[in-house]
Structures are given as structure tokens and as C-alpha cells.
Coordinates of N, CA and C in Angstrom, one line a residue:
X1 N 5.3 39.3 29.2 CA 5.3 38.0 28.6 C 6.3 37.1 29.2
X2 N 6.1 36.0 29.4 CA 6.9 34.8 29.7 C 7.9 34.7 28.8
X3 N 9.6 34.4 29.2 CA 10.4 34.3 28.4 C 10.5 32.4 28.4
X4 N 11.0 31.9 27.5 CA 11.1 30.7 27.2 C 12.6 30.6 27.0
X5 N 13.5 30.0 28.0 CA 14.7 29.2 27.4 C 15.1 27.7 27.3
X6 N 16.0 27.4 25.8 CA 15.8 26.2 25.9 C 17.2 25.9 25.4
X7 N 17.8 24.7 25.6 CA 19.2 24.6 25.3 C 19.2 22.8 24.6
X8 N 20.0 22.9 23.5 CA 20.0 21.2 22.8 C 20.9 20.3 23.9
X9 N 20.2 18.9 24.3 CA 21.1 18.1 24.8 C 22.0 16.9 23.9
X10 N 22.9 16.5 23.8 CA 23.6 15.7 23.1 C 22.8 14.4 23.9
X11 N 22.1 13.3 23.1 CA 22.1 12.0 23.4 C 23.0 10.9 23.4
X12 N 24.3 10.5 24.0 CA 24.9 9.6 23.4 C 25.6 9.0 24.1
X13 N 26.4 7.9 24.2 CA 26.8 6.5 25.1 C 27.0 7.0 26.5
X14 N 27.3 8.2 26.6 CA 28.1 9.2 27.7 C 27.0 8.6 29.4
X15 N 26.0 8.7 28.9 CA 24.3 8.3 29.2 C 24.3 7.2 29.6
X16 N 23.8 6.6 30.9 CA 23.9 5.7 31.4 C 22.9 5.1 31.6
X17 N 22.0 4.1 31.2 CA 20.6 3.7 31.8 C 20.5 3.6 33.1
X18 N 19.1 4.2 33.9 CA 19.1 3.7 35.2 C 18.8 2.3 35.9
X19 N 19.0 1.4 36.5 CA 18.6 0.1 36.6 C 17.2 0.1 36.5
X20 N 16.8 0.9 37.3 CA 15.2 0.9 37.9 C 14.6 1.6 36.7
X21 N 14.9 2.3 35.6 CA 13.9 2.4 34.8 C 13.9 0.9 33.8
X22 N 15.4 0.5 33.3 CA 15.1 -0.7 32.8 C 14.6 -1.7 33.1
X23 N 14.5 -2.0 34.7 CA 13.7 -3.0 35.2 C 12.1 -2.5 34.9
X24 N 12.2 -2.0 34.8 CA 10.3 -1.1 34.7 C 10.4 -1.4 33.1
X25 N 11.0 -1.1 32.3 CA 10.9 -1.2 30.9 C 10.7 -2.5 30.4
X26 N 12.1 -3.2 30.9 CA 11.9 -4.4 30.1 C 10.8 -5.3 29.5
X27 N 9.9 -5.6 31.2 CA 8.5 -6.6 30.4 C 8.1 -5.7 29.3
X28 N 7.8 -4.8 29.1 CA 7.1 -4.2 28.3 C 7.7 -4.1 26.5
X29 N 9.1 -4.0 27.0 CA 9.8 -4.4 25.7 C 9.5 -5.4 25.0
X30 N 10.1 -7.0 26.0 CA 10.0 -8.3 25.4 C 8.9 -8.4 25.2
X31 N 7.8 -7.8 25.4 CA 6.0 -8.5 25.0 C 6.0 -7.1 23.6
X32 N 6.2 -6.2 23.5 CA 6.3 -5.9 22.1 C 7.3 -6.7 21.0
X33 N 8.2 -6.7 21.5 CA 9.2 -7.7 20.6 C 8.8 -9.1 19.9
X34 N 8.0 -9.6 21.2 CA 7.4 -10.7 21.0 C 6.3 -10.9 20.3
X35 N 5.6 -10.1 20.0 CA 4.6 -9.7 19.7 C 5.1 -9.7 18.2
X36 N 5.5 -8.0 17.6 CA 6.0 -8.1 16.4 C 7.1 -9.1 15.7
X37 N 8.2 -10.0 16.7 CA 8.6 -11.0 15.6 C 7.8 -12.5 15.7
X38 N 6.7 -12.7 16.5 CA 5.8 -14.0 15.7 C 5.6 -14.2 14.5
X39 N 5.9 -15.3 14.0 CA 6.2 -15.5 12.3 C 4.3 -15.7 12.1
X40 N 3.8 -14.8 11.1 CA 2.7 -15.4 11.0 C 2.6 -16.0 9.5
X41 N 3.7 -16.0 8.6 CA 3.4 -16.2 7.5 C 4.9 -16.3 7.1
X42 N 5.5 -17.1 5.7 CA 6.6 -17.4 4.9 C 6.8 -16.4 3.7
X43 N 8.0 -16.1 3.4 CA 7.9 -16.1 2.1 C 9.5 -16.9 1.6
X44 N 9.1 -17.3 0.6 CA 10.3 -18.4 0.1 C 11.4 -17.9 -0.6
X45 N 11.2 -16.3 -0.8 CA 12.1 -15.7 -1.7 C 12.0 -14.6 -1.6
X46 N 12.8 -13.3 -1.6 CA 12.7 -12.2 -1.4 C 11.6 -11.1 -2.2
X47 N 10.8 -10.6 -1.6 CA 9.6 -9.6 -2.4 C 10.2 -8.4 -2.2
X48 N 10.3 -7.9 -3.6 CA 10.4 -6.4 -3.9 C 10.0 -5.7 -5.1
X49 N 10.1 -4.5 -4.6 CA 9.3 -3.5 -5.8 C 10.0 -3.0 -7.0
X50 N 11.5 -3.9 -7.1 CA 12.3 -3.5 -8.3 C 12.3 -4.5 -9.2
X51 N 10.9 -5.5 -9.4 CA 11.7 -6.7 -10.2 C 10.2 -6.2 -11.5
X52 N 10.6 -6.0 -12.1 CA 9.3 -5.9 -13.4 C 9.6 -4.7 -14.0
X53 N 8.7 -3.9 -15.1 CA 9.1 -2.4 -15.2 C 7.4 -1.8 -15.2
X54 N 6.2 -2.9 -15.3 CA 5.0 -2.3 -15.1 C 4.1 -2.7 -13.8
X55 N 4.4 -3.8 -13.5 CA 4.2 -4.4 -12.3 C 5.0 -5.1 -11.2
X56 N 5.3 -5.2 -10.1 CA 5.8 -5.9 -9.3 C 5.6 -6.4 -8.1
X57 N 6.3 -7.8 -8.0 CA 6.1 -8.6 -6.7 C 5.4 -8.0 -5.5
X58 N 6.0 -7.0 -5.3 CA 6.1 -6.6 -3.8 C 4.8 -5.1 -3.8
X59 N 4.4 -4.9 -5.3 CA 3.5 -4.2 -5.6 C 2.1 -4.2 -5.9
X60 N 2.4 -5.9 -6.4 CA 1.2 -6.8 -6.4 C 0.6 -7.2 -5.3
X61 N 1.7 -7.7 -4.2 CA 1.4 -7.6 -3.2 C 0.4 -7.1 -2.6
X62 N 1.1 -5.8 -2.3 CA 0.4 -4.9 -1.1 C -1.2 -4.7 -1.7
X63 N -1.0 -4.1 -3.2 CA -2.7 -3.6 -4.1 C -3.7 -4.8 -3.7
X64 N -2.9 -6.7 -4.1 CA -3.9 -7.6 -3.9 C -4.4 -7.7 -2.2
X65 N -3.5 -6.7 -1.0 CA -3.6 -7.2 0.1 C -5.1 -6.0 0.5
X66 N -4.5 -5.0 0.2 CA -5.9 -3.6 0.2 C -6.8 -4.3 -0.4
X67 N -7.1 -4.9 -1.6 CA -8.5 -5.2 -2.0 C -8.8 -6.0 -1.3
X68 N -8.2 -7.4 -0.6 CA -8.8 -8.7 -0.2 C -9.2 -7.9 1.2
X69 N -8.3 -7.3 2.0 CA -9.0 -7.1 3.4 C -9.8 -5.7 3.6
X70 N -10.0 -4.9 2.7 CA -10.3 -3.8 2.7 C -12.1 -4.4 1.7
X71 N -12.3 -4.9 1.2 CA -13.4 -5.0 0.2 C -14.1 -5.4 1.0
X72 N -14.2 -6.7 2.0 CA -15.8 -7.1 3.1 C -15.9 -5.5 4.4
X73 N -14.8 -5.1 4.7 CA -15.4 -4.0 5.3 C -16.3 -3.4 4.8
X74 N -15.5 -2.5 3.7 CA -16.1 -1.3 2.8 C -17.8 -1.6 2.4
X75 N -17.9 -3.4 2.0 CA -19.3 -3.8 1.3 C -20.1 -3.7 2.9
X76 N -19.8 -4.3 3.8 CA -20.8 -4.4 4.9 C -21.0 -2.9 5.2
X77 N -20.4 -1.4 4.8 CA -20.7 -0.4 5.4 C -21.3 -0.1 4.4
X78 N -21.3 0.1 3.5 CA -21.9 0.5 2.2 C -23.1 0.1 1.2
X79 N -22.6 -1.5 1.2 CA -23.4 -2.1 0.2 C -23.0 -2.4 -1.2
X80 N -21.6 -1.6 -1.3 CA -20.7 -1.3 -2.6 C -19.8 -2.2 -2.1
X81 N -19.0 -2.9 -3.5 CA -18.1 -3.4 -3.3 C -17.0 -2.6 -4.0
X82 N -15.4 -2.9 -3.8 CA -14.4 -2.1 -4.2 C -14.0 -2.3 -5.4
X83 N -13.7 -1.3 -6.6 CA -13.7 -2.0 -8.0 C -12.0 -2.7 -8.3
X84 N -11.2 -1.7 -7.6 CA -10.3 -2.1 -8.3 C -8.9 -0.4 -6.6
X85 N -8.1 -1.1 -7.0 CA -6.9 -0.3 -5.9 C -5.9 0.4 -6.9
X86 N -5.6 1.6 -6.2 CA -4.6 2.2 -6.9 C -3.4 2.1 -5.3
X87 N -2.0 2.2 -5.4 CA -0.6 3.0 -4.8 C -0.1 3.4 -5.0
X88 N 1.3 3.7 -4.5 CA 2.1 4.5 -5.3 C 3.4 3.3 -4.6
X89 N 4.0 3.4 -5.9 CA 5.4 2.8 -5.8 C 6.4 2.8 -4.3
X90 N 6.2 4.3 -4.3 CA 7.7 5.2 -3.4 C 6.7 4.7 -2.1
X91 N 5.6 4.5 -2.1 CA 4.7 3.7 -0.4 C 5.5 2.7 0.1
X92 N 6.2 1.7 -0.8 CA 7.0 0.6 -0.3 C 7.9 1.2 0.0
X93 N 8.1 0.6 1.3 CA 9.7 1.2 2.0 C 10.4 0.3 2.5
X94 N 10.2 -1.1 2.0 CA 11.4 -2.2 2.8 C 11.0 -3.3 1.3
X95 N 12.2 -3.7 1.4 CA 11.7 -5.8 0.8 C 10.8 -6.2 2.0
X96 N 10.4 -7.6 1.4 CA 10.0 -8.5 2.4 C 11.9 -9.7 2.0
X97 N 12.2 -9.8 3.3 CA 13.3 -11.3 3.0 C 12.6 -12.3 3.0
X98 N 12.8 -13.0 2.6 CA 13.0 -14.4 2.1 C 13.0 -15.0 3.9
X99 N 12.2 -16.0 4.1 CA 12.2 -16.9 5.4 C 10.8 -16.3 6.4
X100 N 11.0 -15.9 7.4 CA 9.9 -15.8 8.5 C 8.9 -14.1 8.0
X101 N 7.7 -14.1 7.8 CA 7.2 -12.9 8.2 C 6.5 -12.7 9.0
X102 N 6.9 -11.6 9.6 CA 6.1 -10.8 11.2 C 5.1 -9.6 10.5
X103 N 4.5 -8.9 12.3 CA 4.2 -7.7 12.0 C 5.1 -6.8 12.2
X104 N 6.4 -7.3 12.6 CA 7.6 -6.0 12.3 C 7.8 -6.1 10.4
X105 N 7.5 -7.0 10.0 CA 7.9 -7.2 8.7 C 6.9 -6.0 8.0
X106 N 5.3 -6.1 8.3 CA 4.6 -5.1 7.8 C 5.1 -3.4 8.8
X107 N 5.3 -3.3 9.6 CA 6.2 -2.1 10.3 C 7.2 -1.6 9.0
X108 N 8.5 -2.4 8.3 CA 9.2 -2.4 7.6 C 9.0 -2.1 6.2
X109 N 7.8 -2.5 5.9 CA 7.5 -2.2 4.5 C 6.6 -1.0 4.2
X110 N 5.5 -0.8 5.8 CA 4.4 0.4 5.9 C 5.1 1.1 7.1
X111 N 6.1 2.2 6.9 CA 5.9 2.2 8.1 C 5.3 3.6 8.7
X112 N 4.2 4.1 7.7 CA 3.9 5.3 7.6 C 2.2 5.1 8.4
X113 N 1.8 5.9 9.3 CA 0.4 5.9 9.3 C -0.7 5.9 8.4
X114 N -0.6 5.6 7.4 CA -1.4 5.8 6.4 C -2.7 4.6 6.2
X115 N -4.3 5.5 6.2 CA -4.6 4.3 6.5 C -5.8 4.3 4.8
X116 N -6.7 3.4 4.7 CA -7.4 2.9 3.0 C -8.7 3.9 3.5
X117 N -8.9 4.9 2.0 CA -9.8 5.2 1.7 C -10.6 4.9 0.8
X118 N -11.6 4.7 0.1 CA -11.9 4.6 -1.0 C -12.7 5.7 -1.6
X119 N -12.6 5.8 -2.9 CA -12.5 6.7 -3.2 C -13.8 7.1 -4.9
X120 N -14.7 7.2 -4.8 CA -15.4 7.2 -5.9 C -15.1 8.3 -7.4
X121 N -14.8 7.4 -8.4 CA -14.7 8.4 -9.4 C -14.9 8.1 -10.7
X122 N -15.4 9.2 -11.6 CA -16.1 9.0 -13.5 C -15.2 8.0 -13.7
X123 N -16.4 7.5 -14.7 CA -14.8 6.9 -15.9 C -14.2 7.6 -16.8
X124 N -14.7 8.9 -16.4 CA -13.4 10.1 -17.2 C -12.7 9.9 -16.6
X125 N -12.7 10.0 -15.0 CA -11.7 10.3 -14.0 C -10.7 9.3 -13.8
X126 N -11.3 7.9 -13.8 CA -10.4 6.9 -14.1 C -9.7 6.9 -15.3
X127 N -10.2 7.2 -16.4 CA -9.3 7.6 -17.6 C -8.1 7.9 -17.2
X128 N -7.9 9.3 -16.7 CA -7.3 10.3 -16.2 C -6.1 9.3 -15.3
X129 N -6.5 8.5 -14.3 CA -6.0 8.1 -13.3 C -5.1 7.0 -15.1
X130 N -5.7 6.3 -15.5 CA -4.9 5.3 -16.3 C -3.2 5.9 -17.1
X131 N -4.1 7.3 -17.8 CA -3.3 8.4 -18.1 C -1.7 8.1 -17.3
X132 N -2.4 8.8 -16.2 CA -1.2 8.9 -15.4 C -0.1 8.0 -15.2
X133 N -0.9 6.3 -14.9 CA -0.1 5.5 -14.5 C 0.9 5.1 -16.1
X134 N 0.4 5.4 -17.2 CA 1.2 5.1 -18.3 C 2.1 5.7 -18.5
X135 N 1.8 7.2 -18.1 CA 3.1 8.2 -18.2 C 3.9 8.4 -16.9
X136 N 3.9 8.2 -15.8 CA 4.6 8.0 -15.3 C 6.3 7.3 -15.1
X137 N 5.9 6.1 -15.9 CA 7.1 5.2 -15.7 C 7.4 4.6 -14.4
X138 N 6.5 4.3 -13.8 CA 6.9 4.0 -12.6 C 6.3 2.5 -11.9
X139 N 6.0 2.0 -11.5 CA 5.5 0.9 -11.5 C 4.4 0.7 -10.2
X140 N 3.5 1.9 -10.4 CA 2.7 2.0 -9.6 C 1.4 0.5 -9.1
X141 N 1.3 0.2 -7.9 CA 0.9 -0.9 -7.5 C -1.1 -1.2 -7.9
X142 N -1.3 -2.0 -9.1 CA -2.7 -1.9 -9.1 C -3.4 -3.4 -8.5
X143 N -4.2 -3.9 -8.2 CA -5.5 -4.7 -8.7 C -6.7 -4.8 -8.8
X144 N -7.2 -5.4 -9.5 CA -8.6 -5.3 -10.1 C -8.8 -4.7 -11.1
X145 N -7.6 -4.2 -11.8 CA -7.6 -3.5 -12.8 C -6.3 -4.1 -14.0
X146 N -6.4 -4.2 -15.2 CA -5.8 -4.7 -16.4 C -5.3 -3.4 -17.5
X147 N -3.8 -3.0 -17.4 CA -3.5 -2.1 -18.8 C -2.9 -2.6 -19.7
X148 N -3.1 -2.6 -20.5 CA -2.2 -3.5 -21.8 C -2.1 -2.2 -22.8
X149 N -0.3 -2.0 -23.1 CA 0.0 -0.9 -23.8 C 0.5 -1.5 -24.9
X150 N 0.2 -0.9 -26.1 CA 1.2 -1.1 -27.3 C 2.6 -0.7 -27.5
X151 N 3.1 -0.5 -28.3 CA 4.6 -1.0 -28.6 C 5.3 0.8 -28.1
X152 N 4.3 1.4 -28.2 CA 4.4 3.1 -28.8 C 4.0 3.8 -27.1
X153 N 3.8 2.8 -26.2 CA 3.0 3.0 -24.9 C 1.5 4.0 -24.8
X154 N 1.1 3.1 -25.9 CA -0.3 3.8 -25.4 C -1.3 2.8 -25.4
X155 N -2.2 3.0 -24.0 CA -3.1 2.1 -23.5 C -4.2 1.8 -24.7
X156 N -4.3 0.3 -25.1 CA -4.9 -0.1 -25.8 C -6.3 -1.0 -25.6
X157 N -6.0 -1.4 -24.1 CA -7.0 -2.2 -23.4 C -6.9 -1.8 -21.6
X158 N -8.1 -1.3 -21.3 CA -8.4 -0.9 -20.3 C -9.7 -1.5 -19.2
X159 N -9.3 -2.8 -18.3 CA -10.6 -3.9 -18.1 C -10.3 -3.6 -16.5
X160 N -12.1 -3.6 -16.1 CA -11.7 -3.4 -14.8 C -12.5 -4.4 -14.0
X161 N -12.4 -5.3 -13.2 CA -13.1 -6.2 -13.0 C -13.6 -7.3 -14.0
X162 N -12.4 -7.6 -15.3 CA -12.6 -8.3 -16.2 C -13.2 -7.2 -17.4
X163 N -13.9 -6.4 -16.9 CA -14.7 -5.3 -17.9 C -13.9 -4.5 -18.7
X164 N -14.2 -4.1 -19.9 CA -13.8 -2.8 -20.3 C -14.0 -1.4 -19.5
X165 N -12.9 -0.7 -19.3 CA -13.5 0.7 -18.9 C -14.9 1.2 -19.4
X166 N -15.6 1.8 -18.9 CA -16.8 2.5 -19.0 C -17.2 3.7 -18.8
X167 N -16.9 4.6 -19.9 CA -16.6 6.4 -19.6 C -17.9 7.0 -18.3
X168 N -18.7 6.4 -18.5 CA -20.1 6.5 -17.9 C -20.5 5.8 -16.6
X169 N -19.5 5.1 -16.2 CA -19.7 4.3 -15.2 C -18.9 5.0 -13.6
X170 N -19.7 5.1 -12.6 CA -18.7 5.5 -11.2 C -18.2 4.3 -10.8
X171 N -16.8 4.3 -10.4 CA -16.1 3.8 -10.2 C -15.2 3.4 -8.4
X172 N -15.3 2.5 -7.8 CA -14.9 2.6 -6.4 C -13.6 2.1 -6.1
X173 N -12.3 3.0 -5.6 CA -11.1 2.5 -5.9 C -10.4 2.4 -4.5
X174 N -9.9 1.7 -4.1 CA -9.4 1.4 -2.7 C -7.8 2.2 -3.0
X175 N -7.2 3.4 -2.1 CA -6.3 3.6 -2.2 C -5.6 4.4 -0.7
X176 N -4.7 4.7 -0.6 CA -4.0 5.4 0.9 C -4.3 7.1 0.7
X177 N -4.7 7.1 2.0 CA -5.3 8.7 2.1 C -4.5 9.9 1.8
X178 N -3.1 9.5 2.3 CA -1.9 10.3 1.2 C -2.1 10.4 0.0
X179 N -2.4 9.7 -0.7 CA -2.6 9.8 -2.3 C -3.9 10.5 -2.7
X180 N -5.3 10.2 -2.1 CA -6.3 10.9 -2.3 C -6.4 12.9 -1.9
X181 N -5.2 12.9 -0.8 CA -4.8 14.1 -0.8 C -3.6 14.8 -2.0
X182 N -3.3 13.7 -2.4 CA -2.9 14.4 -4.0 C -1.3 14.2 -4.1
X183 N -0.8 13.1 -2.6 CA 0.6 12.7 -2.9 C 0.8 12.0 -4.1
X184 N 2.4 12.1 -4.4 CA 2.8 11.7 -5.3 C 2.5 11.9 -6.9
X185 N 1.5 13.0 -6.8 CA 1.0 14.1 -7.9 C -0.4 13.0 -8.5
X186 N -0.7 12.4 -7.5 CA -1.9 11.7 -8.6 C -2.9 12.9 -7.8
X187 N -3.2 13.6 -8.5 CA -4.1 14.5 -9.0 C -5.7 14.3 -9.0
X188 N -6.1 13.7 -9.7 CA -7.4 13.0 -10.5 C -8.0 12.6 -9.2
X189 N -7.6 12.7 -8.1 CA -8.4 12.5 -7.1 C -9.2 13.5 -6.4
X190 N -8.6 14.7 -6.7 CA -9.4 15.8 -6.3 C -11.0 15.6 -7.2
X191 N -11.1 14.8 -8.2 CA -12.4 15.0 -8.7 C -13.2 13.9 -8.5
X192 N -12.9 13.6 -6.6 CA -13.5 12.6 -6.4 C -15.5 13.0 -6.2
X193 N -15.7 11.6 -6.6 CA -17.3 12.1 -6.3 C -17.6 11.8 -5.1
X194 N -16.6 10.9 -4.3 CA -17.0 10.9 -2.6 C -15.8 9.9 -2.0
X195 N -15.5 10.2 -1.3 CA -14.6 9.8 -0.6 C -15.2 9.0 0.9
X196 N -14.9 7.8 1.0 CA -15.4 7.2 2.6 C -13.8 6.5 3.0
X197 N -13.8 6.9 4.3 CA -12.5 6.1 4.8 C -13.2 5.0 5.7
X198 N -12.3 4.0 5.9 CA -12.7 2.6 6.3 C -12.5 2.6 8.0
X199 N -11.6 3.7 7.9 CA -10.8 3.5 9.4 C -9.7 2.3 9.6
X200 N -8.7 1.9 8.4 CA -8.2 0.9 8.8 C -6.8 1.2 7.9
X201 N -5.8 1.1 8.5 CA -4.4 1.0 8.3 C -3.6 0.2 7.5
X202 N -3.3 0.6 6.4 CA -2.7 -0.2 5.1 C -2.0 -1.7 6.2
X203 N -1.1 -1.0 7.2 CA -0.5 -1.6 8.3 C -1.3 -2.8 8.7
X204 N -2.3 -2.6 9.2 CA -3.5 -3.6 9.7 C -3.7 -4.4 8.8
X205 N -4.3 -4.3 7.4 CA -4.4 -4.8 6.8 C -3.4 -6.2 6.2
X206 N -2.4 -5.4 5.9 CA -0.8 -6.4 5.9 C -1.0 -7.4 6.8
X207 N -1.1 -7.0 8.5 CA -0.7 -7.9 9.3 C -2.1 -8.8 9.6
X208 N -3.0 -8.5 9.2 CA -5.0 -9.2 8.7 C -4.4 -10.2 8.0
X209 N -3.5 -9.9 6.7 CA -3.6 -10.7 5.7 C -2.4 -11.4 6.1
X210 N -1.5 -11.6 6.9 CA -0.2 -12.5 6.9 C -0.7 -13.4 7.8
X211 N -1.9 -13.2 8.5 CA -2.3 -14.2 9.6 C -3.3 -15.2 8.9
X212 N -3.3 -14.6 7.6 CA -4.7 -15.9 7.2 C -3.5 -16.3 6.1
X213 N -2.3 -16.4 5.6 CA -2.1 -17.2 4.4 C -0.9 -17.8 5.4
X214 N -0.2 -18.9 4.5 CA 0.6 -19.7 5.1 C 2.0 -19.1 4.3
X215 N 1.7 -18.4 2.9 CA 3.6 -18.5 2.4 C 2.9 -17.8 1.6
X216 N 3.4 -16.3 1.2 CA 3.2 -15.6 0.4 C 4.4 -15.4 -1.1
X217 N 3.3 -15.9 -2.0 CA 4.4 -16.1 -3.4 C 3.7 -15.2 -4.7
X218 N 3.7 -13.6 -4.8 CA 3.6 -12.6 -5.5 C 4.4 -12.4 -6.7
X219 N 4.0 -12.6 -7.9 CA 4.9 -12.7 -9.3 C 4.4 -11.4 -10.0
X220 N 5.4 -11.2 -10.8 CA 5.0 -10.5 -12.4 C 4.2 -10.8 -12.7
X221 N 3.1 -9.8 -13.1 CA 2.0 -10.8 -13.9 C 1.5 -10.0 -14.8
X222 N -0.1 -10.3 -15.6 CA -0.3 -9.5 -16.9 C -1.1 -8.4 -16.5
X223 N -1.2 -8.1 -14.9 CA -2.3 -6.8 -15.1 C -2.1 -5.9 -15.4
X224 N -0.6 -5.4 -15.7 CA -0.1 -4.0 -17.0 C 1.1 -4.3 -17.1
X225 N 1.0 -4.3 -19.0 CA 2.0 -5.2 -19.8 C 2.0 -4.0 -20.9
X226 N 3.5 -4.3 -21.6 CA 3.4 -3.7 -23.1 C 3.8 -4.9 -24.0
X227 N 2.6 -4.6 -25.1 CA 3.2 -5.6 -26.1 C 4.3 -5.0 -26.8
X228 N 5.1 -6.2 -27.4 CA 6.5 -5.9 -28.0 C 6.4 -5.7 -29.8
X229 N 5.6 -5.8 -30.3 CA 5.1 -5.8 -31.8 C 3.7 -5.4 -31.7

């Protein structure tokens, strides 16, 4: 047998660049750099995933950005349209600041491979999935979907596309392939009744959607609320 030896090298200032690789480098740098900081979109105020306790800015975001650019794919391959998106909170990995947004900006906030599946399931199973999001405590990212909890946190109104849930009804939910493999303990996806992936990168999507709007302004809103009385 072949012996294999191998020894750690220290990387550090010690290390001198060579002219001749940085001259070879550079164009290639400044046209990615260039590339990722073109402003394609504003935002006027900082987006993040800490401002609400059931929904947020930066949560609303991303869910409204998967349905808008993910739903004319999915229908032209299918014929189905998408009902409603599920995330997970801990997905967001940056703010957006306040002033210019790039595609380094979606880099920043996705900066995981992860790309939209959709994902078919009961309206037991979405039960299940509601379940979750109530007990949790977390402020998992939805749209197309409405939970309104009473005072005692238990889901009282459950509308999905304006509708009430429908125990009987299949259900098509746009979410990241990490989750449909059962990250972040959402579960309820193992009892998918069919899974189709779009081929397209939460990432993509982001930087699809920063090129068509001019200033992105994402609020607290009512799609899962607890009443106080």
C-alpha cells in the first residue's frame, strides 16, 4: 500500500503575494466585486429578523421574496400554483443596512447553497406544520399564510390564501431543501406527498427580486399575531 504523508502549513502575513499571480488575478477580482456591489435596489432603514416576536421585517421579506419569484416558475412547470412558504428563522444570517443593496447583500443574508423546493402536504400535515410554528417561539418566516393566536397561544384562525385551512385539502408550500430534509426539526415534512425542486437558489431568487423593485420597505404585519384579550 501507498503511504500518504501530509504536514499542516501556517497561512499568514509571513507569505508574500507573487506579482505575476496578482496581475493574473486582479481583472478577475474587480469584475466580481463589481458585479456583486452594483446597487440594484434601496432600503431606507435597516431589515432584520429581531424586530417583532411572531413575524419580522427581514422574515417577511425573504417568505414574500420565495413566493413572488418562485410561484411563475413552479406554475409554468406544473400547472399548480404555490400556496403559501414556510423558513426557518436561524436561515437569516446578516441584516440588510440601511442605504445601497447588492448581490453581495443577498451573499450576506443567504449565504448558504440552499436552493426552493416545494413541497406538497395534507391539511393534517399542514396542521402539524402550524403546530409547530406556534410552539416553537421563534419567528419563523411565512407568506400566504395567516395565524392568529389567542391570549393562551393557541391558534384560533388558520387562512391560507385568504381561506381557512382545509383538513382535506393538498397543500403546495414553497420552502429551502434544508428544511424539507428535516432541518431545524420541522419534521412534518417527511410526510410529504411529493416533493418537486425548482432548481433555483433562495440566493437567485433575492438577487431576481432586488432587480425588479426600487426600495425595499418590509414591516410587522398581521400574518401571525396574538390577541391580547
Amino acid at each position: 500500500m501507498a503511504k500518504v504523508e501530509a504536514i499542516q502549513i501556517q497561512i499568514d502575513t509571513s507569505f508574500v503575494a507573487q506579482d505575476s499571480l496578482e496581475s493574473f488575478i486582479k481583472p478577475y477580482r474587480n469584475r466580481i466585486n463589481e458585479v456583486l456591489d452594483s446597487t440594484l435596489a434601496y432600503a431606507p432603514f435597516m431589515i432584520s429578523k429581531d424586530e417583532g416576536n411572531y413575524n419580522t421585517p427581514a422574515g417577511n421579506l425573504m417568505a414574500d421574496i420565495l413566493l413572488s419569484e418562485a410561484n411563475p416558475i413552479y406554475k409554468a412547470r406544473t400547472g399548480h400554483k404555490i400556496d403559501f412558504v414556510v423558513l426557518n428563522h436561524g436561515g437569516i444570517r446578516s441584516i440588510i443596512s440601511k442605504g445601497k443593496v447588492s448581490a453581495r447583500t443577498a451573499f450576506e443574508v443567504m449565504p448558504f447553497e440552499n436552493s426552493i423546493a416545494v413541497v406538497e402536504l395534507s391539511g393534517k400535515s399542514v396542521q402539524e406544520l402550524v403546530d409547530f410554528l406556534v410552539h416553537s417561539k421563534r419567528a419563523h418566516p411565512i407568506s400566504g399564510m395567516q395565524i392568529i393566536l389567542d391570549a393562551k397561544d393557541k391558534s384560533i384562525s388558520i387562512k391560507i390564501q385568504g381561506e381557512p385551512l382545509d383538513i382535506n385539502k393538498t397543500y403546495r408550500i414553497a420552502t429551502s431543501d434544508y428544511l424539507v430534509s428535516g432541518g431545524d426539526d420541522m419534521i412534518f415534512f417527511k410526510d410529504a406527498i411529493k416533493v418537486t425542486s425548482i432548481d433555483y437558489l433562495i440566493r437567485n431568487a433575492m438577487i431576481d427580486y432586488f432587480k425588479k423593485v426600487d426600495t425595499l420597505n418590509p414591516v410587522v404585519d398581521d400574518r401571525f399575531y396574538k390577541l391580547t384579550n
